[in-house]
mmCIF file of C-alpha atoms in Angstrom:
data_model
loop_
_atom_site.group_PDB
_atom_site.id
_atom_site.type_symbol
_atom_site.label_atom_id
_atom_site.label_comp_id
_atom_site.label_asym_id
_atom_site.label_seq_id
_atom_site.Cartn_x
_atom_site.Cartn_y
_atom_site.Cartn_z
ATOM 1 C CA MET W 911 -0.105 0.025 -0.147
ATOM 2 C CA ASN W 912 1.498 3.477 -1.298
ATOM 3 C CA THR W 913 1.929 5.941 1.779
ATOM 4 C CA VAL W 914 0.125 9.835 0.918
ATOM 5 C CA GLY W 915 2.795 12.183 2.519
ATOM 6 C CA VAL W 916 3.121 16.209 2.375
ATOM 7 C CA SER W 917 5.766 18.281 0.980
ATOM 8 C CA CYS W 918 6.032 22.235 1.058
ATOM 9 C CA PRO W 919 8.457 24.914 1.142
ATOM 10 C CA GLY W 920 6.348 27.284 2.712
ATOM 11 C CA PHE W 921 6.652 25.286 5.846
ATOM 12 C CA GLY W 922 10.382 26.384 6.746
ATOM 13 C CA LYS W 923 9.041 29.724 7.925
ATOM 14 C CA GLU W 924 7.439 28.091 10.667
ATOM 15 C CA ARG W 925 9.133 26.707 13.652
ATOM 16 C CA PHE W 926 10.080 23.128 12.852
ATOM 17 C CA GLU W 927 8.362 21.929 16.052
ATOM 18 C CA GLU W 928 5.133 24.030 15.489
ATOM 19 C CA CYS W 929 4.846 22.731 12.038
ATOM 20 C CA LEU W 930 4.998 19.120 12.902
ATOM 21 C CA GLY W 931 2.175 19.218 15.519
ATOM 22 C CA ARG W 932 0.245 20.715 12.855
ATOM 23 C CA ILE W 933 1.328 18.351 10.461
ATOM 24 C CA SER W 934 0.862 15.563 12.328
ATOM 25 C CA SER W 935 -2.916 15.441 12.704
ATOM 26 C CA HIS W 936 -3.174 14.863 9.000
ATOM 27 C CA PHE W 937 -0.352 12.695 7.491
ATOM 28 C CA ARG W 938 1.454 10.161 8.942
ATOM 29 C CA HIS W 939 4.390 11.279 6.371
ATOM 30 C CA TRP W 940 6.350 14.688 5.776
ATOM 31 C CA GLU W 941 8.967 15.374 3.035
ATOM 32 C CA ILE W 942 11.331 18.089 5.035
ATOM 33 C CA PHE W 943 11.946 21.105 2.885
ATOM 34 C CA SER W 944 15.748 21.691 3.886
ATOM 35 C CA GLU W 945 15.441 25.423 4.326
ATOM 36 C CA LEU W 946 15.207 28.111 6.133
ATOM 37 C CA ASN W 947 13.991 26.809 10.017
ATOM 38 C CA HIS W 948 13.770 23.613 8.158
ATOM 39 C CA SER W 949 17.189 23.073 6.899
ATOM 40 C CA VAL W 950 18.232 19.663 8.185
ATOM 41 C CA GLN W 951 21.549 20.295 9.591
ATOM 42 C CA LYS W 952 19.951 22.775 12.213
ATOM 43 C CA ILE W 953 17.107 20.308 13.032
ATOM 44 C CA SER W 954 18.779 17.260 13.218
ATOM 45 C CA PRO W 955 20.549 17.241 16.695
ATOM 46 C CA SER W 956 17.145 17.410 18.275
ATOM 47 C CA PHE W 957 15.051 15.635 15.771
ATOM 48 C CA SER W 958 14.583 12.207 17.408
ATOM 49 C CA ALA W 959 13.029 14.180 20.799
ATOM 50 C CA LEU W 960 10.964 16.635 18.823
ATOM 51 C CA ALA W 961 9.618 13.342 16.167
ATOM 52 C CA GLU W 962 9.695 10.334 18.034
ATOM 53 C CA PRO W 963 6.220 11.089 20.042
ATOM 54 C CA TYR W 964 4.557 11.536 16.676
ATOM 55 C CA GLY W 965 5.345 7.991 15.597
ATOM 56 C CA MET W 966 5.682 9.379 11.575
ATOM 57 C CA THR W 967 7.864 8.943 9.078
ATOM 58 C CA PHE W 968 10.225 11.217 6.886
ATOM 59 C CA SER W 969 12.184 12.320 3.808
ATOM 60 C CA ILE W 970 14.231 14.999 2.533
ATOM 61 C CA HIS W 971 13.916 17.383 -0.172
ATOM 62 C CA SER W 972 17.834 19.103 -0.590
ATOM 63 C CA ALA W 973 18.136 22.798 -0.588
ATOM 64 C CA ILE W 974 17.170 24.637 -3.936
ATOM 65 C CA ALA W 975 17.444 28.390 -3.300
ATOM 66 C CA ASP W 976 21.330 28.816 -3.534
ATOM 67 C CA THR W 977 22.275 25.410 -4.666
ATOM 68 C CA ASN W 978 22.839 23.867 -8.261
ATOM 69 C CA VAL W 979 24.750 20.622 -9.307
ATOM 70 C CA ALA W 980 24.671 21.935 -12.861
ATOM 71 C CA ALA W 981 26.910 24.974 -11.986
ATOM 72 C CA THR W 982 29.785 25.258 -14.733
ATOM 73 C CA ASN W 983 31.859 27.233 -11.519
ATOM 74 C CA PRO W 984 33.447 24.969 -10.450
ATOM 75 C CA ARG W 985 33.534 26.808 -6.573
ATOM 76 C CA MET W 986 30.200 27.030 -7.060
ATOM 77 C CA ARG W 987 29.623 23.505 -7.577
ATOM 78 C CA GLU W 988 31.519 22.030 -5.287
ATOM 79 C CA ALA W 989 29.871 24.049 -2.405
ATOM 80 C CA THR W 990 26.632 22.843 -3.863
ATOM 81 C CA MET W 991 28.164 19.410 -2.971
ATOM 82 C CA MET W 992 29.443 19.742 0.437
ATOM 83 C CA GLU W 993 25.667 20.981 0.993
ATOM 84 C CA ILE W 994 24.221 18.108 0.033
ATOM 85 C CA MET W 995 26.290 15.633 1.261
ATOM 86 C CA SER W 996 25.942 17.404 4.817
ATOM 87 C CA GLU W 997 22.161 16.774 4.472
ATOM 88 C CA MET W 998 23.235 13.344 3.700
ATOM 89 C CA GLN W 999 24.778 13.015 6.406
ATOM 90 C CA SER W 1000 22.167 14.711 8.880
ATOM 91 C CA ALA W 1001 19.594 11.937 6.728
ATOM 92 C CA CYS W 1002 21.632 9.678 8.032
ATOM 93 C CA GLU W 1003 21.736 10.539 11.392
ATOM 94 C CA MET W 1004 17.908 11.464 11.618
ATOM 95 C CA GLY W 1005 17.107 7.441 10.149
ATOM 96 C CA VAL W 1006 16.077 9.240 6.917
ATOM 97 C CA ASP W 1007 16.285 7.197 3.595
ATOM 98 C CA THR W 1008 15.461 9.146 1.094
ATOM 99 C CA VAL W 1009 16.239 12.634 -0.278
ATOM 100 C CA THR W 1010 15.121 14.245 -3.399
ATOM 101 C CA VAL W 1011 17.935 16.540 -5.619
ATOM 102 C CA HIS W 1012 17.224 18.686 -8.118
ATOM 103 C CA PRO W 1013 19.398 17.792 -11.572
ATOM 104 C CA GLY W 1014 20.329 21.591 -11.651
ATOM 105 C CA ILE W 1015 19.746 24.819 -14.147
ATOM 106 C CA ILE W 1016 21.955 26.412 -16.895
ATOM 107 C CA ASN W 1017 24.615 29.081 -16.607
ATOM 108 C CA LEU W 1018 22.372 32.784 -16.838
ATOM 109 C CA ALA W 1019 25.283 34.461 -18.068
ATOM 110 C CA VAL W 1020 26.082 32.834 -21.325
ATOM 111 C CA SER W 1021 23.789 31.479 -23.580
ATOM 112 C CA GLY W 1022 24.627 28.601 -25.490
ATOM 113 C CA THR W 1023 25.836 26.350 -23.348
ATOM 114 C CA ARG W 1024 23.375 23.946 -22.025
ATOM 115 C CA GLU W 1025 26.103 21.253 -22.899
ATOM 116 C CA ARG W 1026 28.270 22.447 -20.652
ATOM 117 C CA SER W 1027 26.117 22.281 -17.552
ATOM 118 C CA ILE W 1028 24.455 18.919 -18.622
ATOM 119 C CA ALA W 1029 28.519 17.531 -18.414
ATOM 120 C CA ALA W 1030 28.724 19.614 -15.213
ATOM 121 C CA ALA W 1031 25.862 18.180 -13.587
ATOM 122 C CA GLN W 1032 26.654 14.205 -14.848
ATOM 123 C CA ASP W 1033 30.283 15.236 -13.212
ATOM 124 C CA SER W 1034 28.016 15.717 -9.741
ATOM 125 C CA MET W 1035 25.894 12.820 -10.432
ATOM 126 C CA ARG W 1036 28.889 10.257 -10.317
ATOM 127 C CA LEU W 1037 29.502 11.659 -7.218
ATOM 128 C CA LEU W 1038 26.160 11.773 -5.391
ATOM 129 C CA ASP W 1039 26.208 8.099 -6.394
ATOM 130 C CA ARG W 1040 29.419 7.285 -5.066
ATOM 131 C CA ALA W 1041 28.190 9.824 -1.660
ATOM 132 C CA GLN W 1042 24.564 7.562 -1.421
ATOM 133 C CA ALA W 1043 26.718 4.342 -1.052
ATOM 134 C CA GLU W 1044 28.673 5.419 1.753
ATOM 135 C CA TYR W 1045 25.849 7.035 3.937
ATOM 136 C CA GLY W 1046 23.013 4.562 2.845
ATOM 137 C CA VAL W 1047 21.203 7.282 1.879
ATOM 138 C CA ARG W 1048 19.102 6.914 -1.613
ATOM 139 C CA LEU W 1049 18.939 9.713 -3.400
ATOM 140 C CA ALA W 1050 16.377 10.505 -6.104
ATOM 141 C CA ILE W 1051 16.863 13.249 -8.940
ATOM 142 C CA GLU W 1052 13.752 15.052 -9.579
ATOM 143 C CA ASN W 1053 12.212 16.083 -13.329
ATOM 144 C CA MET W 1054 11.494 18.983 -13.571
ATOM 145 C CA PRO W 1055 9.304 21.451 -15.511
ATOM 146 C CA ASN W 1056 9.064 23.481 -18.620
ATOM 147 C CA VAL W 1057 11.220 26.239 -17.826
ATOM 148 C CA PRO W 1058 13.872 26.609 -19.971
ATOM 149 C CA VAL W 1059 16.666 27.229 -17.332
ATOM 150 C CA MET W 1060 16.247 24.438 -15.466
ATOM 151 C CA LEU W 1061 17.692 20.758 -16.881
ATOM 152 C CA GLY W 1062 15.777 17.478 -16.569
ATOM 153 C CA ILE W 1063 12.818 18.692 -18.298
ATOM 154 C CA THR W 1064 12.244 15.727 -20.446
ATOM 155 C CA ALA W 1065 13.347 12.405 -19.553
ATOM 156 C CA GLU W 1066 16.253 12.128 -22.291
ATOM 157 C CA GLU W 1067 17.649 14.652 -21.063
ATOM 158 C CA LEU W 1068 17.228 13.426 -17.581
ATOM 159 C CA ASP W 1069 18.302 10.367 -18.693
ATOM 160 C CA GLU W 1070 21.732 11.896 -19.738
ATOM 161 C CA ILE W 1071 22.268 13.761 -16.572
ATOM 162 C CA VAL W 1072 21.816 10.444 -13.983
ATOM 163 C CA GLY W 1073 23.093 8.419 -16.780
ATOM 164 C CA PRO W 1074 25.266 5.188 -15.798
ATOM 165 C CA THR W 1075 24.803 5.291 -11.895
ATOM 166 C CA ASP W 1076 22.687 4.173 -9.244
ATOM 167 C CA LEU W 1077 20.746 6.972 -8.352
ATOM 168 C CA GLY W 1078 16.552 6.935 -8.413
ATOM 169 C CA ILE W 1079 14.412 8.991 -9.845
ATOM 170 C CA CYS W 1080 11.597 11.282 -8.178
ATOM 171 C CA PHE W 1081 8.848 11.522 -10.445
ATOM 172 C CA ASP W 1082 7.183 15.020 -10.434
ATOM 173 C CA ILE W 1083 3.819 14.616 -11.866
ATOM 174 C CA GLY W 1084 2.938 18.147 -12.337
ATOM 175 C CA HIS W 1085 5.867 18.906 -13.614
ATOM 176 C CA ALA W 1086 5.526 16.443 -15.979
ATOM 177 C CA ASN W 1087 2.573 17.482 -17.277
ATOM 178 C CA THR W 1088 3.517 20.720 -18.141
ATOM 179 C CA SER W 1089 6.156 19.349 -20.534
ATOM 180 C CA GLY W 1090 3.764 16.711 -22.251
ATOM 181 C CA GLN W 1091 6.863 14.314 -20.591
ATOM 182 C CA MET W 1092 4.084 11.902 -18.320
ATOM 183 C CA ASP W 1093 4.469 8.822 -20.286
ATOM 184 C CA ALA W 1094 7.851 9.366 -21.455
ATOM 185 C CA MET W 1095 9.320 9.955 -17.920
ATOM 186 C CA ILE W 1096 7.629 6.407 -16.893
ATOM 187 C CA GLU W 1097 8.094 4.539 -19.344
ATOM 188 C CA THR W 1098 11.652 5.813 -19.384
ATOM 189 C CA PHE W 1099 12.373 5.215 -15.544
ATOM 190 C CA GLY W 1100 10.011 2.686 -14.453
ATOM 191 C CA ASP W 1101 11.228 0.932 -11.668
ATOM 192 C CA ARG W 1102 13.824 3.262 -10.793
ATOM 193 C CA ILE W 1103 10.808 5.677 -9.758
ATOM 194 C CA VAL W 1104 11.878 5.790 -6.107
ATOM 195 C CA ASN W 1105 9.922 8.730 -5.397
ATOM 196 C CA VAL W 1106 6.757 10.587 -6.841
ATOM 197 C CA HIS W 1107 5.640 13.958 -6.035
ATOM 198 C CA ILE W 1108 1.797 14.750 -6.865
ATOM 199 C CA HIS W 1109 0.136 18.290 -7.492
ATOM 200 C CA ASP W 1110 -1.926 19.528 -10.165
ATOM 201 C CA ASN W 1111 -2.041 22.383 -12.943
ATOM 202 C CA VAL W 1112 -3.288 23.223 -16.264
ATOM 203 C CA GLY W 1113 -0.309 22.445 -18.742
ATOM 204 C CA VAL W 1114 1.281 26.030 -18.732
ATOM 205 C CA LYS W 1115 3.380 26.576 -15.200
ATOM 206 C CA ASP W 1116 3.991 24.418 -12.236
ATOM 207 C CA ASP W 1117 0.838 25.949 -10.316
ATOM 208 C CA HIS W 1118 1.274 23.269 -7.338
ATOM 209 C CA MET W 1119 -2.742 23.246 -7.377
ATOM 210 C CA THR W 1120 -4.785 21.251 -5.145
ATOM 211 C CA ILE W 1121 -5.426 17.551 -6.753
ATOM 212 C CA GLY W 1122 -8.750 17.599 -9.081
ATOM 213 C CA THR W 1123 -8.549 21.589 -9.756
ATOM 214 C CA GLY W 1124 -6.220 20.961 -12.576
ATOM 215 C CA GLN W 1125 -6.796 18.830 -15.880
ATOM 216 C CA ILE W 1126 -4.680 16.659 -14.708
ATOM 217 C CA ASP W 1127 -6.071 12.740 -15.487
ATOM 218 C CA PHE W 1128 -4.598 11.329 -12.177
ATOM 219 C CA ARG W 1129 -6.117 8.289 -12.738
ATOM 220 C CA SER W 1130 -4.855 7.030 -15.475
ATOM 221 C CA VAL W 1131 -1.461 8.199 -14.476
ATOM 222 C CA ILE W 1132 -1.671 6.618 -11.121
ATOM 223 C CA ARG W 1133 -3.163 3.289 -13.419
ATOM 224 C CA LYS W 1134 0.732 3.210 -15.586
ATOM 225 C CA LEU W 1135 2.249 3.574 -12.251
ATOM 226 C CA ARG W 1136 0.184 0.456 -10.524
ATOM 227 C CA SER W 1137 3.638 -1.558 -10.442
ATOM 228 C CA TYR W 1138 5.638 1.622 -8.074
ATOM 229 C CA LYS W 1139 4.925 1.227 -4.340
ATOM 230 C CA GLY W 1140 6.290 3.959 -2.193
ATOM 231 C CA ARG W 1141 5.819 7.009 -1.175
ATOM 232 C CA TYR W 1142 3.052 9.965 -3.071
ATOM 233 C CA ILE W 1143 4.053 13.449 -1.803
ATOM 234 C CA ILE W 1144 1.337 16.123 -2.038
ATOM 235 C CA GLU W 1145 3.299 19.502 -3.007
ATOM 236 C CA SER W 1146 1.275 22.169 -1.822
ATOM 237 C CA LYS W 1147 1.512 25.773 -1.171
ATOM 238 C CA SER W 1148 -0.465 25.381 2.224
ATOM 239 C CA LEU W 1149 -1.434 22.185 4.575
ATOM 240 C CA GLU W 1150 -5.254 23.222 3.943
ATOM 241 C CA SER W 1151 -4.841 22.347 0.216
ATOM 242 C CA ALA W 1152 -2.883 19.052 0.662
ATOM 243 C CA VAL W 1153 -5.412 18.114 2.887
ATOM 244 C CA GLU W 1154 -8.065 18.589 0.316
ATOM 245 C CA SER W 1155 -5.628 16.666 -1.856
ATOM 246 C CA GLN W 1156 -5.259 13.950 0.255
ATOM 247 C CA GLU W 1157 -8.809 12.903 0.354
ATOM 248 C CA VAL W 1158 -8.886 12.999 -3.333
ATOM 249 C CA LEU W 1159 -5.605 10.740 -3.573
ATOM 250 C CA LYS W 1160 -7.111 8.280 -1.288
ATOM 251 C CA ARG W 1161 -10.165 7.262 -3.087
ATOM 252 C CA LEU W 1162 -7.610 7.625 -6.780
ATOM 253 C CA LEU W 1163 -4.930 4.998 -5.067
ATOM 254 C CA PRO W 1164 -5.412 1.147 -5.539
ATOM 255 C CA PRO W 1165 -6.723 -0.078 -1.789
#
């Protein structure tokens, strides 16, 4: 049976323990977005004592605001690698098994250098592949929405980036809908998918709408993911939206 969880970058503005109390009233799993007050390096020392009474499970979404695994500046990329590996260390200390990571963005200063950014991302993936084995934490590389500066928008490009590594894939249904890549992602990655992000949109922007308020045919997508037994993480703009999405999603998932 699939687990349904929640994730929201906006939660990071709240104190971790207060947010934990609110989320636990509605969800049994939380994918912690490692930003601001919820930076996992900050919360890991007190995490066990705070989380244990709630009996929840957790995963982590790596920080995205100031990181770029595809940075063409080697010093910036090194800083990103250090940050992600620090998050992996915290995940290990917290007993968390999965960390989702973005595949990076292109060089915004110089046009026509997408292939150089892809090459940088490939180097990063090889390093992260070795690191996940060392830390015993599974990494899931996420497909991106149809925003030209982002890498990993298409299944073909994401496959080129992760290459022959043992890295998993985080299949983001909403992102795939903006780029017409729904079937391609499922067909390309199949059993390599170890995490699923779910939210709605109308096929143009990454709106993170409540499930059922956009135009995604979730029944069809979930049917195509029938062999997937992992987590469905509702990425929402608010806890209230996530709770509404959960009610819809539970009716769609197989018993």
